[in-house]
Short mmCIF file of C-alpha atoms in Angstrom, two decimals:
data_model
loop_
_atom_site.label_atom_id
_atom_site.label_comp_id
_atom_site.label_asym_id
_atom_site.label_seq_id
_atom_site.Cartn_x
_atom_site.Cartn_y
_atom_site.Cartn_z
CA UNK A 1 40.18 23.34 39.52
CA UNK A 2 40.63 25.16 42.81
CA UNK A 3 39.13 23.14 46.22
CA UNK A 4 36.22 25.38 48.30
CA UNK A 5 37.09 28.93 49.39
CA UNK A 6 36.07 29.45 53.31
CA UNK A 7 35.37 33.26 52.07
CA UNK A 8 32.69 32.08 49.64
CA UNK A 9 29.17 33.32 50.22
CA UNK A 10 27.50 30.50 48.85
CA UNK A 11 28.97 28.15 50.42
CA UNK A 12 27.04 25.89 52.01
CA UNK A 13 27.96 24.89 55.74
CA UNK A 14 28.32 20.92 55.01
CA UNK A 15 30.84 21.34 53.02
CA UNK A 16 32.90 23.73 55.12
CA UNK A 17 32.38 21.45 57.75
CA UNK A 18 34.01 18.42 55.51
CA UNK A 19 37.01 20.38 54.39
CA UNK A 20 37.57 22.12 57.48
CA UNK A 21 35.99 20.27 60.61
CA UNK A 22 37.84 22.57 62.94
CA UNK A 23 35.09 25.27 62.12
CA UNK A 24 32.58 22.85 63.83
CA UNK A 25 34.57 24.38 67.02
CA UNK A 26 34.02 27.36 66.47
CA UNK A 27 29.66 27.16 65.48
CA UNK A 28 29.49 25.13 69.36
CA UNK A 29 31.39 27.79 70.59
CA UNK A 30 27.67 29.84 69.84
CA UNK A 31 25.79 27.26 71.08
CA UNK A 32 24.95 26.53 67.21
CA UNK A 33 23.45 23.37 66.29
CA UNK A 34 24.18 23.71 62.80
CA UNK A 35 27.05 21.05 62.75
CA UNK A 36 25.17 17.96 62.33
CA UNK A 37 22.14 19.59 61.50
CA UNK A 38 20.15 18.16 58.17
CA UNK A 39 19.45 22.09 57.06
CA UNK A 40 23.31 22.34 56.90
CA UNK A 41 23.96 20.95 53.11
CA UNK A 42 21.69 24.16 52.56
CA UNK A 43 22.68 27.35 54.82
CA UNK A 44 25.61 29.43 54.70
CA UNK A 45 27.25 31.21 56.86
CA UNK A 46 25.41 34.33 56.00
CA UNK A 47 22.28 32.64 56.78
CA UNK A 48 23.60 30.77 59.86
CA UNK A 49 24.53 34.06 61.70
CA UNK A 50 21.47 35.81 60.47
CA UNK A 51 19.85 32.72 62.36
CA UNK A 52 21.91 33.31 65.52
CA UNK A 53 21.81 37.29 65.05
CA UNK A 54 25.66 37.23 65.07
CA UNK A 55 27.96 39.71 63.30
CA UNK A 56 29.21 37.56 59.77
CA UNK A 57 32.76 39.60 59.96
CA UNK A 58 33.28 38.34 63.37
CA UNK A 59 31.91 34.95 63.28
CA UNK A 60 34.15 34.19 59.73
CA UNK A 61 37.02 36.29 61.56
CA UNK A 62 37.10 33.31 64.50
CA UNK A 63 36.34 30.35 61.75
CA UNK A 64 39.85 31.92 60.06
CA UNK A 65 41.07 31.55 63.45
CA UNK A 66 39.87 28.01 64.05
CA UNK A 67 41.11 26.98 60.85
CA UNK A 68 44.65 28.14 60.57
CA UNK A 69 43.85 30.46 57.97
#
């Protein structure tokens, strides 16, 4: 069995920040409060940048970015 995919739409930001804590870098960046946040276990991405009104291509372009990958 394959570990998370960053590119998956469901999944949920506490675990992206777990496997890649990097990203928390990049949701500061936005003056996001998301990493820490006790919603986190249950938002996405998609739902994080909806929050933040943020374009999702760009935001997961700069977690890539952040990441390594």
């Amino acid at each position: 069995m394959c570990g998370p995919r960053m590119d998956d739409p469901d999944l949920p930001l506490g675990l992206l920040f777990s496997h890649w804590p990097a990203a928390a870098s990049v949701f500061l960046s936005h003056r996001m409060v998301c990493f820490g946040c006790p919603i986190a276990p249950f938002h996405t991405v998609i739902d994080a940048c909806a929050e933040y009104g943020l374009n999702e291509a760009t935001f997961r372009a700069e977690l890539r970015a952040a990441v390594g990958g």
